[in-house]
Coordinates of C-alpha atoms in Angstrom, one line a residue:
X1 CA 63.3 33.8 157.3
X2 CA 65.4 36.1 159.2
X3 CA 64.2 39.7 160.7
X4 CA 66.2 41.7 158.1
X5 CA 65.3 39.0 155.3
X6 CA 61.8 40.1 156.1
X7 CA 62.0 43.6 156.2
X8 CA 63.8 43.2 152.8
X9 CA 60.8 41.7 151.3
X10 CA 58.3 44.2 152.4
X11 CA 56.7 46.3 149.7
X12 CA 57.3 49.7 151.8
X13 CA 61.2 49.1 151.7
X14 CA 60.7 48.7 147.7
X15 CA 58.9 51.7 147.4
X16 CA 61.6 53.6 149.6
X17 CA 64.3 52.0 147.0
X18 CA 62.6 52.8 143.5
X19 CA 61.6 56.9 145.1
X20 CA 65.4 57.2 145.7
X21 CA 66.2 56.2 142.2
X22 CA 63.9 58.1 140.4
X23 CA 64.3 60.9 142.2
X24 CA 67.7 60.9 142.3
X25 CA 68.0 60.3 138.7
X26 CA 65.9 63.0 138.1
X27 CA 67.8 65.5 140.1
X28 CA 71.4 64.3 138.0
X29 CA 69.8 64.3 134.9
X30 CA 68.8 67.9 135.6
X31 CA 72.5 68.2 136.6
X32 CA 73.8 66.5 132.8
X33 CA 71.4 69.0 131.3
X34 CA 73.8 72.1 132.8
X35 CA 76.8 70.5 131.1
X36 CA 75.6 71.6 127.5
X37 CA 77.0 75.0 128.1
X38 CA 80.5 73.4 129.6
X39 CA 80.4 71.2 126.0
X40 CA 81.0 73.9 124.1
X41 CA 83.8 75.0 126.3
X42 CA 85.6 71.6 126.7
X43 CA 84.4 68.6 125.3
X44 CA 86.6 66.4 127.7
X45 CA 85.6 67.6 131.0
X46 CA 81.7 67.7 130.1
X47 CA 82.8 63.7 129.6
X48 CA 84.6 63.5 132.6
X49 CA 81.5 64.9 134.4
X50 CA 78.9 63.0 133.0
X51 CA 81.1 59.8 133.7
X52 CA 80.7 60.8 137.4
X53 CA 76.9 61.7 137.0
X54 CA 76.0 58.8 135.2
X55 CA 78.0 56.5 137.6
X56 CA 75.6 58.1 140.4
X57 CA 72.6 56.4 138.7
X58 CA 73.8 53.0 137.4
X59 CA 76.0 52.3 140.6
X60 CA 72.5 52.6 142.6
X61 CA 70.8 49.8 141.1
X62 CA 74.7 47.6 141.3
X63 CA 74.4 48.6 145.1
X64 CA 71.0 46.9 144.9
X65 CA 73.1 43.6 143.8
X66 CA 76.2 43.5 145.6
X67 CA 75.2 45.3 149.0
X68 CA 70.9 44.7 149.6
X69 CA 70.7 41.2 148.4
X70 CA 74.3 39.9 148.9
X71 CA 74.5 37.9 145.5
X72 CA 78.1 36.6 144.7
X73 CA 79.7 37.2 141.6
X74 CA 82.4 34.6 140.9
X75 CA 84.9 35.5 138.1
X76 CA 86.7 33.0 136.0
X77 CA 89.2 34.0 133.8
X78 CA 93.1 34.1 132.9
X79 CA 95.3 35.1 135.7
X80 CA 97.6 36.8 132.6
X81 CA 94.5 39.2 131.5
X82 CA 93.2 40.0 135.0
X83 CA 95.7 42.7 135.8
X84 CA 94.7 44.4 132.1
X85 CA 91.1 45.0 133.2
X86 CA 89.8 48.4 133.7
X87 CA 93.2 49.4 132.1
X88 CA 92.2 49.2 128.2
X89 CA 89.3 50.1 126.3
X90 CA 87.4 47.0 125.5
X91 CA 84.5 45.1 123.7
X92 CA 82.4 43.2 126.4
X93 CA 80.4 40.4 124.7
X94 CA 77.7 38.9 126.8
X95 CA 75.6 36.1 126.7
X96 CA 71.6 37.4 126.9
X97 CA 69.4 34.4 128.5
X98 CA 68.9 36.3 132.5
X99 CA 66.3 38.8 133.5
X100 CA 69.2 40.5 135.3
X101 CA 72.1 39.6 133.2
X102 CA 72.3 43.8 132.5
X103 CA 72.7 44.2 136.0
X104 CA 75.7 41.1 136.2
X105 CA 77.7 43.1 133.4
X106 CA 77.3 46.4 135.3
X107 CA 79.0 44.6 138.0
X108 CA 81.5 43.6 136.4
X109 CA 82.4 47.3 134.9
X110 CA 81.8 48.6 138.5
X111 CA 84.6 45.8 139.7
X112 CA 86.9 46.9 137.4
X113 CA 86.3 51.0 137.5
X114 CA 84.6 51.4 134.4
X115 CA 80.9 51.3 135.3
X116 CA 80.4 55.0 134.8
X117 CA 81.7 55.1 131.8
X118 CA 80.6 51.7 130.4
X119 CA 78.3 52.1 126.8
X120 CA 75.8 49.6 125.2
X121 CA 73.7 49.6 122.1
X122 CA 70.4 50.4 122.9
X123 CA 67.3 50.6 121.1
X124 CA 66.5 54.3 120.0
X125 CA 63.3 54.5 122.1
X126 CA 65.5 54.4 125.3
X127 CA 67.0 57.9 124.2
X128 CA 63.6 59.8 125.4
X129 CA 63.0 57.8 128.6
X130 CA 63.6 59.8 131.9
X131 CA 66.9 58.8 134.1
X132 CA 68.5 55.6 132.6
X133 CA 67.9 56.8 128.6
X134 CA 68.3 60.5 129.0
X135 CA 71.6 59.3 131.4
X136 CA 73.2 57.3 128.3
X137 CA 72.0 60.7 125.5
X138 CA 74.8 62.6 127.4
X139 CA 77.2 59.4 128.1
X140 CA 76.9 59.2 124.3
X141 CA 75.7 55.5 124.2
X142 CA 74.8 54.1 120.8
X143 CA 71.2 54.1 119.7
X144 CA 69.7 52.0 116.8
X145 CA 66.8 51.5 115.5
X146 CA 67.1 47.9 114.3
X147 CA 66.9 49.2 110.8
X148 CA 70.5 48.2 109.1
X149 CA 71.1 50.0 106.5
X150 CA 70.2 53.3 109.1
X151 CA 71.6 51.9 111.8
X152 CA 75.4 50.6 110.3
X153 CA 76.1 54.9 109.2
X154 CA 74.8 55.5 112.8
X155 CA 76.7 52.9 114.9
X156 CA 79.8 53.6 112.8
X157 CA 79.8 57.6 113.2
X158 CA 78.5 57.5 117.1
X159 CA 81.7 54.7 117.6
X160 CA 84.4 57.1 115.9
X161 CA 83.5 59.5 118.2
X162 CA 84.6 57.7 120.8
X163 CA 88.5 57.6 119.6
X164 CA 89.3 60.5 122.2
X165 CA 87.5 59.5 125.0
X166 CA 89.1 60.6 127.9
X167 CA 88.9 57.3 129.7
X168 CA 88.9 53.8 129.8
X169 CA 85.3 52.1 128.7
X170 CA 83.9 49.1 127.7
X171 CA 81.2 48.8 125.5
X172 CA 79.1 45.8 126.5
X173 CA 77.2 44.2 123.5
X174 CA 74.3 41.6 123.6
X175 CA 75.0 40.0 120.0
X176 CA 72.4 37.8 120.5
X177 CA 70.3 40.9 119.8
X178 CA 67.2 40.2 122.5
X179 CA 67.0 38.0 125.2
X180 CA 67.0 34.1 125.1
X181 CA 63.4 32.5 125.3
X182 CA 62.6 28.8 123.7
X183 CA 60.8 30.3 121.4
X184 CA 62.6 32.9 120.1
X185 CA 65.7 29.7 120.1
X186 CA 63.5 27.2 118.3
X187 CA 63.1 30.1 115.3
X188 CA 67.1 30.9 115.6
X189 CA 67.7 27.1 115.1
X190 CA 65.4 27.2 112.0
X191 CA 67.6 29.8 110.7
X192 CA 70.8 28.0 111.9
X193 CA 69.8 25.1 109.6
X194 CA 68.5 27.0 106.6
X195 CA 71.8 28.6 106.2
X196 CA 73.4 25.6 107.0
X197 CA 75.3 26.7 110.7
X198 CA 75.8 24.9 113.3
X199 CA 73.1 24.9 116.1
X200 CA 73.7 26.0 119.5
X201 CA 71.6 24.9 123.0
X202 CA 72.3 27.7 125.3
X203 CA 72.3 30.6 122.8
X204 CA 70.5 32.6 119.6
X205 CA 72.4 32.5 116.8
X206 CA 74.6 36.0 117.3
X207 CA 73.9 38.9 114.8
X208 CA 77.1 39.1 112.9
X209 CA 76.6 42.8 111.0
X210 CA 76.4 44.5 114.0
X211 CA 79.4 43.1 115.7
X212 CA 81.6 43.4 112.6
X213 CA 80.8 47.0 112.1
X214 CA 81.7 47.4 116.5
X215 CA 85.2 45.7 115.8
X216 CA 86.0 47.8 112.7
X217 CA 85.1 51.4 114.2
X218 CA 86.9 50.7 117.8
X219 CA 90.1 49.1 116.0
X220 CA 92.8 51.0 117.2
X221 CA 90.4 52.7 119.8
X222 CA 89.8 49.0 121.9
X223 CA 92.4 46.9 122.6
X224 CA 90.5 43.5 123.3
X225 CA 87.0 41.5 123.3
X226 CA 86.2 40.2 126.3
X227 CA 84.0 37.5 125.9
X228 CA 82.0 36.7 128.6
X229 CA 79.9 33.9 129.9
X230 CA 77.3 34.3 132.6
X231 CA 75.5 31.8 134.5
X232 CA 74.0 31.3 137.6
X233 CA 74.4 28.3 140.6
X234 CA 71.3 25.8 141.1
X235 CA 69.9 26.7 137.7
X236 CA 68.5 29.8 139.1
X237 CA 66.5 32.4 137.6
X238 CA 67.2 35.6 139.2
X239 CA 64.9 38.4 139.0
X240 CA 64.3 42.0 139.6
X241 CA 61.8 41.3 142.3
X242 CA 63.9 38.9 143.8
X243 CA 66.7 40.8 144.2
X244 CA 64.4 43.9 145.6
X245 CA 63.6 40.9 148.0
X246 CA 66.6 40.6 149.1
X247 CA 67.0 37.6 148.0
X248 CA 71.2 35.9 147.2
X249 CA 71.8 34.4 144.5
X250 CA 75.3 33.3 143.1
X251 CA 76.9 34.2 139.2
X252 CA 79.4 32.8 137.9
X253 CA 81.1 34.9 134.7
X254 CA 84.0 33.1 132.5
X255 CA 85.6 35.9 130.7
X256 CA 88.6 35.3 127.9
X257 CA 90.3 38.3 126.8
X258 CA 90.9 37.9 123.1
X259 CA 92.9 40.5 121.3
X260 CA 91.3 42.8 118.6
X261 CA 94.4 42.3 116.2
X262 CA 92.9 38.2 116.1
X263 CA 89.7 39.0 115.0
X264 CA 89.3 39.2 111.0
X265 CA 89.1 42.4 109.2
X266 CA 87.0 40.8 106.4
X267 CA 83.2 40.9 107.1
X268 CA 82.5 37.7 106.1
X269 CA 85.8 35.7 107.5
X270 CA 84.2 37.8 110.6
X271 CA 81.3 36.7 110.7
X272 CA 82.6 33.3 110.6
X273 CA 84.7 33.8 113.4
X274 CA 81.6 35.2 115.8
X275 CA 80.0 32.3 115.1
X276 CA 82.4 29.8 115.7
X277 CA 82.9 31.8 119.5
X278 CA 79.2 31.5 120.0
X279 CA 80.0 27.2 119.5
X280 CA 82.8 27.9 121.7
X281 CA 80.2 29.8 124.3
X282 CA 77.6 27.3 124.0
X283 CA 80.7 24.0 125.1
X284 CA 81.2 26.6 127.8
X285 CA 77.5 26.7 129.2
X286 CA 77.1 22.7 128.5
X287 CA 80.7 22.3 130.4
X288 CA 79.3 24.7 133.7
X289 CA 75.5 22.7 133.5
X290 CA 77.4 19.4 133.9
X291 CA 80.3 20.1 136.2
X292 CA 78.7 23.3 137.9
X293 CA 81.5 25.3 137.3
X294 CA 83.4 27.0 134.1
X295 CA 87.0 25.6 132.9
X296 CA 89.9 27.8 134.5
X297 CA 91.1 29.5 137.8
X298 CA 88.8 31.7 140.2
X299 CA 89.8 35.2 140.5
X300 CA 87.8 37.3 143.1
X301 CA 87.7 41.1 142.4
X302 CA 86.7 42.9 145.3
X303 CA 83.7 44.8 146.2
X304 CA 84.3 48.2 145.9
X305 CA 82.2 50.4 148.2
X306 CA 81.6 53.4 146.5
X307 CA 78.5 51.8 144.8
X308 CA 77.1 51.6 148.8
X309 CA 78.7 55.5 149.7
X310 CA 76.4 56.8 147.0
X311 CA 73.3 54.8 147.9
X312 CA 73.5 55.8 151.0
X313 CA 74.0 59.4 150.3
X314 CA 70.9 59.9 147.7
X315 CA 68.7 58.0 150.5
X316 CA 70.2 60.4 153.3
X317 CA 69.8 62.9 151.0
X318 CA 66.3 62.2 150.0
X319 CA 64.5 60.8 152.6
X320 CA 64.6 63.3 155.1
X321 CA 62.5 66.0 153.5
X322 CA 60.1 63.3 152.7
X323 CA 59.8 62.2 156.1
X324 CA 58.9 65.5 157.2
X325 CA 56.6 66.2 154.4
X326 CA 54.8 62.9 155.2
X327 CA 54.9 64.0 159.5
X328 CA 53.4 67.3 158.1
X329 CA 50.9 65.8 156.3
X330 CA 49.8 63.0 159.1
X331 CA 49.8 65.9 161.7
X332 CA 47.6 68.3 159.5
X333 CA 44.2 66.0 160.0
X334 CA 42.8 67.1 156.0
X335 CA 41.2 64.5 155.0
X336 CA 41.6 65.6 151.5
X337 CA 45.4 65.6 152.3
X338 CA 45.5 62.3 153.4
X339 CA 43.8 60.8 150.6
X340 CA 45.6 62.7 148.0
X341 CA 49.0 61.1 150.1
X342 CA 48.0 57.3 149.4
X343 CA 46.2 58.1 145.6
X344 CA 50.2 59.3 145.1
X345 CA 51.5 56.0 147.0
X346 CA 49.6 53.7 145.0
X347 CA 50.3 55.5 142.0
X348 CA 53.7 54.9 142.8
X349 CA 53.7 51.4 143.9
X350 CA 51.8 50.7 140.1
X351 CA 54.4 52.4 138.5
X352 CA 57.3 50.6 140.7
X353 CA 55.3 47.3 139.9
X354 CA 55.2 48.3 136.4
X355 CA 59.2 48.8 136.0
X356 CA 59.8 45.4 137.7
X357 CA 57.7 43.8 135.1
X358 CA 59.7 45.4 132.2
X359 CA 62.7 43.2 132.8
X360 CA 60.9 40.0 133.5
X361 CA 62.0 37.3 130.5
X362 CA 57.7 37.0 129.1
X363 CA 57.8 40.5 129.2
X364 CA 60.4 40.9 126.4
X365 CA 60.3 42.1 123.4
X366 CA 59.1 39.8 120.1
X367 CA 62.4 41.0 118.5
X368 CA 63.9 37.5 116.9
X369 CA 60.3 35.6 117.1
X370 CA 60.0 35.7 113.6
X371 CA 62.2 33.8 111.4
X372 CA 62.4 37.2 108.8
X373 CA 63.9 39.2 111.9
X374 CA 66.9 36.6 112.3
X375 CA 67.4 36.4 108.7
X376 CA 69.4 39.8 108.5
X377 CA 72.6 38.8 109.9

């Protein structure tokens, strides 16, 4: 292990990392909370603003991908669609089986220009936690509750709104619906062969309503699905820790670009036609875990170093009044002082711990471990 390997892995360097992001994404969501007033004067520049705001937070944690830990993100993908990303509104579909697979897809928006701007559909419970939920209230990211007949009236109207956005976006979607764990696949397959489907190895079966209900409010808004692939080289299994680690690791993403206009308008004929491009994703994966590779060319976006700019300028930023807080502190001999520093320190280093642990794969949610859950497709 190199010198700079090893300083990557120390705990202090961690803690440095996670106090810049929270702090930082404290301070911008204070700054999205002063763009209510400019709402009510223009809609599309309190947008445009937030866009830039919320890229200051998400671009932090790519930075912590592409820049501290030096994974590679190889994209495969038709040389004819390459030049049309970042250029259209689109519907990202993603494959949900890594601890970091969130992170992957933020890369690829960041690649392309549209990582501030990027939506998902989150759970409603994100909406009242401090930086990354209270970041995507005022990017208007769609919150469920995992309640249909609620949530298809809310996906529907918070999608329509989205018809004048004032710049490109892609709205990554997990249809899947939680992340991949045997169990949670052995229940899925259950369901697969109750309702007679085919069964798949590498996914969940995908959960058609939502999707359908995506493709019908963004027609005429998005111009294409991209549906994308992820896996990673040596049949690795990246983490949050590791990458904190500094650790490299290697994805590889196949993306097709499929045209909105292909995709049935009928629910059911939709629904169909999900499922037969999860079979098609699944021959993907079993393709890549014999020949280590996916089918097609190698394109190779570039880094783009703005992600880095703003890292370094929040930790500028930031870390020099804390340096002299913590020289003030040393130098002040209270006992009391002191003591109160490192209660605060390992108050922090619990709650950084306890963030790292809330993306790790036993950690997730029992969403899909019941066979009832998987039934409402």
């Amino acid at each position: 292990m190199g010198l700079l390997q090893l300083l990557k892995s120390q705990f202090l360097c961690h803690l440095i990392i996670c106090y810049v992001f929270l702090v930082s994404g404290l301070i911008i969501n204070l700054l999205q909370l002063c763009t209510l007033p400019v709402w009510l004067v223009s809609k599309q520049l309190a947008r445009r603003i937030n866009i830039r705001l919320a890229y200051c937070i998400s671009s932090q944690m790519v930075a912590i991908l592409e820049w501290w830990s030096g994974t590679e993100c190889t994209l495969y993908t038709d040389p004819k669609s390459y030049p049309l990303y970042g250029k259209e509104n689109a519907i990202v579909v993603l494959n949900h089986a890594f601890e970091i697979d969130f992170l992957c897809g933020w890369t690829f928006c960041e690649r392309f220009g549209v990582l501030g701007s990027s939506k998902v559909l989150a759970k409603k419970q994100l909406a009242y936690v401090p930086i990354i939920g209270w970041m995507w209230y005022f990017l208007e990211i769609v919150f469920c509750k995992r309640k249909w007949e609620e949530d298809r009236r809310t996906v529907n109207e918070s999608l329509e709104k989205l018809r004048d956005y004032p710049e490109n976006f892609w709205f990554l979607l997990y249809c899947e619906g939680t992340r991949f764990t045997p169990k949670k696949h052995q229940v899925s397959m259950q369901v697969a062969e109750s309702k007679g489907l085919s069964k798949l190895k590498y996914h969940l079966l995908p959960r058609t309503k939502g999707f359908w209900v995506t493709v019908q409010s963004l027609r005429g808004t998005a111009a294409a699905v991209y549906d994308s692939t992820l896996n990673f080289r040596n049949n690795e299994m990246p983490t949050l820790l590791g990458l904190l680690n500094g650790k490299k690791y290697h994805a590889d993403l196949y993306v097709r670009r499929i045209p909105l206009e292909l995709i049935p308008e009928d629910e059911k004929e939709c629904a169909e036609w999900l499922h037969k491009l999860y079979q098609e994703k699944d021959s993907f994966q079993e393709h890549y875990a014999k020949t280590g590779r996916f089918p097609g060319p190698i394109m190779s976006p570039p880094r783009r170093p703005w992600s880095l700019i703003n890292w370094l300028f929040w930790s500028c930023l930031l870390l020099y009044p804390l340096g002299l807080l913590l020289t003030q502190l040393i130098s002040s001999g209270s006992v009391f002082t002191i003591v109160a520093s490192v209660a605060v320190c390992s108050a922090a280093s619990l709650g950084v711990r306890w963030m790292i642990g809330q993306t790790e794969i036993k950690r997730a949610s029992n969403y899909g471990n019941k066979e009832v859950s998987l039934n409402n497709n």
